[in-house]
Coordinates of N, CA and C in Angstrom, one line a residue:
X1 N 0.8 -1.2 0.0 CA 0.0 0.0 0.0 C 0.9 1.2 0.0
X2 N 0.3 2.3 -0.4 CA 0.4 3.4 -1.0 C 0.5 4.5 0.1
X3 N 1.2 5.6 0.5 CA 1.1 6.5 1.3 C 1.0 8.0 0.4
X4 N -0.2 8.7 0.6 CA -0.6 9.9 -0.3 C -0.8 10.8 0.8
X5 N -0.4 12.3 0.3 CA -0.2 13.4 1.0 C -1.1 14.0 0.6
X6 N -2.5 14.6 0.9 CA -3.7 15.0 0.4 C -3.9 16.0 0.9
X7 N -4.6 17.5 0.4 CA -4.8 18.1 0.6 C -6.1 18.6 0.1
X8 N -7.5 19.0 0.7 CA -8.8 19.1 0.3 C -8.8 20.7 0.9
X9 N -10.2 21.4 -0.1 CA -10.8 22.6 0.3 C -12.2 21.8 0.3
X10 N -13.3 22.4 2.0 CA -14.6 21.9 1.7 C -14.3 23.3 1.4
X11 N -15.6 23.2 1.2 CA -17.1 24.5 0.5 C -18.2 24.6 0.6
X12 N -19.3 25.3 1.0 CA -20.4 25.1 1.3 C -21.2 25.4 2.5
X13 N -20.1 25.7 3.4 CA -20.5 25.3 4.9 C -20.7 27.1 5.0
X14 N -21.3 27.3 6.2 CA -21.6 28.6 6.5 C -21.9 28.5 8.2
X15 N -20.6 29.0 8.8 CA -20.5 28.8 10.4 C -20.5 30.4 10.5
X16 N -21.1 30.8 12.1 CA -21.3 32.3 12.3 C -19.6 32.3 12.9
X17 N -19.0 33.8 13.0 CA -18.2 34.0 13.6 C -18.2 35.2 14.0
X18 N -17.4 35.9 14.7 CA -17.0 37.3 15.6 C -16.9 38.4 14.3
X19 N -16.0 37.5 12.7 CA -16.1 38.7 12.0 C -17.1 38.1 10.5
X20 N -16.1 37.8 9.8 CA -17.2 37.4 8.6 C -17.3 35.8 9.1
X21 N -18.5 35.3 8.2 CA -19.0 33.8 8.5 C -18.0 33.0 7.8
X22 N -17.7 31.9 8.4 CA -16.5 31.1 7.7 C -17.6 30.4 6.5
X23 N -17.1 30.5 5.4 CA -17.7 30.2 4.4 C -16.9 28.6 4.0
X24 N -15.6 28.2 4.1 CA -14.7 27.2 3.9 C -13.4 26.5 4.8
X25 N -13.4 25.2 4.2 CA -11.9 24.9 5.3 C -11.2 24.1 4.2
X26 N -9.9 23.8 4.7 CA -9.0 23.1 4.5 C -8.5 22.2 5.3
X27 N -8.0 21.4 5.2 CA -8.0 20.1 5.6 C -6.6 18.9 4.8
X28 N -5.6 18.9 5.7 CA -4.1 18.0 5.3 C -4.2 16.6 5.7
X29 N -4.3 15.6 5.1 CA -4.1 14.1 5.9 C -3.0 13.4 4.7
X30 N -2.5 12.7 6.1 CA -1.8 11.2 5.1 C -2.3 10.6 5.3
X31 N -2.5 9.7 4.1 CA -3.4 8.4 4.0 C -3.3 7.5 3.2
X32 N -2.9 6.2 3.9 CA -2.5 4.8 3.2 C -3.4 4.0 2.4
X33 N -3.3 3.7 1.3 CA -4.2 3.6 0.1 C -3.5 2.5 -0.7
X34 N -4.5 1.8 -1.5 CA -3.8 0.9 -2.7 C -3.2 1.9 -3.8
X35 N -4.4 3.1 -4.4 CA -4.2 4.1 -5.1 C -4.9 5.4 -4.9
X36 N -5.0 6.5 -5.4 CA -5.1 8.0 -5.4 C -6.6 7.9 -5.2
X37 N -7.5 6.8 -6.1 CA -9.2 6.9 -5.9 C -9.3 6.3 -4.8
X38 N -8.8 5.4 -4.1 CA -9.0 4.7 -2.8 C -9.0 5.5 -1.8
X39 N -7.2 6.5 -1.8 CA -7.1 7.4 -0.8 C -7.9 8.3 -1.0
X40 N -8.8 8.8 -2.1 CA -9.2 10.1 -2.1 C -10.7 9.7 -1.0
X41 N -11.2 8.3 -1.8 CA -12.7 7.6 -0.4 C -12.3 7.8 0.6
X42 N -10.9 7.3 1.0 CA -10.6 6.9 2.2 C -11.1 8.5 3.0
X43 N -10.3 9.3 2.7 CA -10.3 10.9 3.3 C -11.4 11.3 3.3
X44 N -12.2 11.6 2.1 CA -13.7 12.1 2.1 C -14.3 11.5 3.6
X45 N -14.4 10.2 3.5 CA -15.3 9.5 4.5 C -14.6 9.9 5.8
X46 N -13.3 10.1 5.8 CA -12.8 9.9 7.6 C -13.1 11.7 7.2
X47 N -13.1 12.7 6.5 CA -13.4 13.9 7.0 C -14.8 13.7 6.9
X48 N -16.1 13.6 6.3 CA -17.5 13.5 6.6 C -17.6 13.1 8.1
X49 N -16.9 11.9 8.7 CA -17.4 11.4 9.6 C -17.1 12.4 11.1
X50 N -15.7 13.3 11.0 CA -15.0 13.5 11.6 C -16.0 15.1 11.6
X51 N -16.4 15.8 10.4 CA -17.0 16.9 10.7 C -18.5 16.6 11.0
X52 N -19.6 15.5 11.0 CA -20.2 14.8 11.6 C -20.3 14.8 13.0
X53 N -18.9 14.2 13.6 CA -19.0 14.1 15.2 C -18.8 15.2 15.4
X54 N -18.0 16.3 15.0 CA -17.3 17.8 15.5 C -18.6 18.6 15.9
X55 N -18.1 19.7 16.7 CA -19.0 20.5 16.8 C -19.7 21.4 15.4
X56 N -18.9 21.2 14.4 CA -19.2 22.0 13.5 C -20.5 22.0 13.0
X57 N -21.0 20.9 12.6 CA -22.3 20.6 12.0 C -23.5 21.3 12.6
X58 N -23.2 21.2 14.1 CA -24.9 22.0 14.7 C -25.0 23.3 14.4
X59 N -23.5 24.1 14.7 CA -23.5 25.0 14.2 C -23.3 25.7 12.8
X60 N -23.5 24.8 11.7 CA -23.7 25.4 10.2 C -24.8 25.5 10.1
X61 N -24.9 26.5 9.1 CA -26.4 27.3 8.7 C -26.1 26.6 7.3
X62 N -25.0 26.6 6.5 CA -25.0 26.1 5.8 C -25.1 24.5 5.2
X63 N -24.8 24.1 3.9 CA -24.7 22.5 3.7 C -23.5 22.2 4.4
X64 N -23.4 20.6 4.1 CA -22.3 20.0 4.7 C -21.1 20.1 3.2
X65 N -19.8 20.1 4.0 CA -18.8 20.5 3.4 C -18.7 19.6 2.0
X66 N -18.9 20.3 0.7 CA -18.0 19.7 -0.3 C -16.6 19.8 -0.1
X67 N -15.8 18.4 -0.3 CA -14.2 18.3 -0.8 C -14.0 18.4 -2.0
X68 N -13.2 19.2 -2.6 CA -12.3 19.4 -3.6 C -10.8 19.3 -3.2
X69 N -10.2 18.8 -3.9 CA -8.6 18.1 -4.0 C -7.8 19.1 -4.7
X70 N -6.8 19.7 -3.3 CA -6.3 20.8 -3.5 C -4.8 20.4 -4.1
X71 N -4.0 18.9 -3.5 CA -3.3 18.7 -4.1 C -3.3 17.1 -3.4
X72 N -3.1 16.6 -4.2 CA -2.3 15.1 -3.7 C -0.8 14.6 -4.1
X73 N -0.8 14.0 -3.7 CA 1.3 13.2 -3.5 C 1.1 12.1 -2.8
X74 N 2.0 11.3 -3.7 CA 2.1 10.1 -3.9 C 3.5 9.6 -2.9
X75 N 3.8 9.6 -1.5 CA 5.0 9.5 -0.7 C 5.6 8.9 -1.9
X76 N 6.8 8.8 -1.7 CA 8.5 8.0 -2.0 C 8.1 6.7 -0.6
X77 N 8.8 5.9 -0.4 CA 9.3 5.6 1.3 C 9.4 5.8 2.0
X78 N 10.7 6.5 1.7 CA 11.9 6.9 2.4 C 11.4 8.0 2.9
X79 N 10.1 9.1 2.1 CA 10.1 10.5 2.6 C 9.0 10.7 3.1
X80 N 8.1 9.7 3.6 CA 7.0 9.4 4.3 C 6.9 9.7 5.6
X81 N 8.1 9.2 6.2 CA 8.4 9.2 7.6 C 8.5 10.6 7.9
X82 N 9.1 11.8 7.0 CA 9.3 13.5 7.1 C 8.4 14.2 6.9
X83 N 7.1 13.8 6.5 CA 5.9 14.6 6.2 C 5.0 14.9 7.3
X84 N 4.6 16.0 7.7 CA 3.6 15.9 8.3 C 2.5 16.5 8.0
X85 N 1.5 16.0 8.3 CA -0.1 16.2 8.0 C -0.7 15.8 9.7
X86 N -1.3 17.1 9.9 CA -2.4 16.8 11.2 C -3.1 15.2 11.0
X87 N -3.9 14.3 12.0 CA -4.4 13.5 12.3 C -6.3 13.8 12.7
X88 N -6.2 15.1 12.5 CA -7.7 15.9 12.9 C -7.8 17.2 13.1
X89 N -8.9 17.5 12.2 CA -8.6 19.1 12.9 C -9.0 19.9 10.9
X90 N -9.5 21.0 11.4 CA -9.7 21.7 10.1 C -9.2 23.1 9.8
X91 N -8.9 23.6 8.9 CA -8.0 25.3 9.2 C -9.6 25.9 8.4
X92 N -10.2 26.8 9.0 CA -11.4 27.6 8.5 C -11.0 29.1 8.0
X93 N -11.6 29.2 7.1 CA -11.5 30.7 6.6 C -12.6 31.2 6.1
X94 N -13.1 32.3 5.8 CA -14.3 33.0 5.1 C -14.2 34.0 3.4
X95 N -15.4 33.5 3.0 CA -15.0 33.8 1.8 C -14.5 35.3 1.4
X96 N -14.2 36.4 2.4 CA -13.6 37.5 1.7 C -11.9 37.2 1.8
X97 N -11.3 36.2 2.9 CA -10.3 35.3 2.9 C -10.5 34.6 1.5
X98 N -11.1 34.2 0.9 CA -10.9 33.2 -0.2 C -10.8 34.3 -1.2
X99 N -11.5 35.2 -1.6 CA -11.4 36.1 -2.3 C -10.4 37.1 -2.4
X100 N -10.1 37.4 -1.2 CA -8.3 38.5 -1.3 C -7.5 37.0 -1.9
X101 N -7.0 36.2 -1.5 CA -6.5 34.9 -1.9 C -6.3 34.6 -3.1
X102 N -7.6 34.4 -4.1 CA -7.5 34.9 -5.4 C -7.4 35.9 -6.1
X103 N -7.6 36.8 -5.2 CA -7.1 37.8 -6.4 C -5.7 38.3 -6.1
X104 N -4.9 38.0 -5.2 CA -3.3 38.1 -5.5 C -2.2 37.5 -6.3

């Protein structure tokens, strides 16, 4: 099996906050896979399940998060062991963040 360095943007979600509403997150995992479509189920499912239990869901006004695949990587061996990727956890931002973002 396979070790893939994945990187997803949800979308969709709409949580209140202090300044603008977080409109998106990102989200880093390694994940051991036969191949790229396996790892990519694999992640989808362990993030649905994981923003599921989280507190996030009660509080979205919005849908639940679409994933889009920001980048994937296919480890070496040898460089698997030097990678790191959180184990849980989501980095949130709001779309005027997404939008200064793109347009620089």
């Amino acid at each position: 099996m396979a070790l893939f360095d994945i990187e997803v943007r949800g979308k969709g979600i709409d949580l209140p906050s202090a300044g603008d509403p977080i409109t998106g997150l990102l989200a880093r995992r390694k994940v051991r896979a036969r191949s790229e479509g396996d790892a990519l189920d694999k992640l989808k499912l362990a993030l649905t399940r994981e923003w599921q239990q989280g507190k996030w869901q009660r509080r979205n006004r919005g849908s639940a998060p679409h994933f889009e695949v920001e980048s994937l990587t296919r480890l070496p061996w040898w460089k698997a062991p030097f990678v790191r990727a959180p184990k849980r956890g989501f980095d949130f931002y709001s779309l005027e963040e997404e939008t200064s973002a793109k347009a620089a």
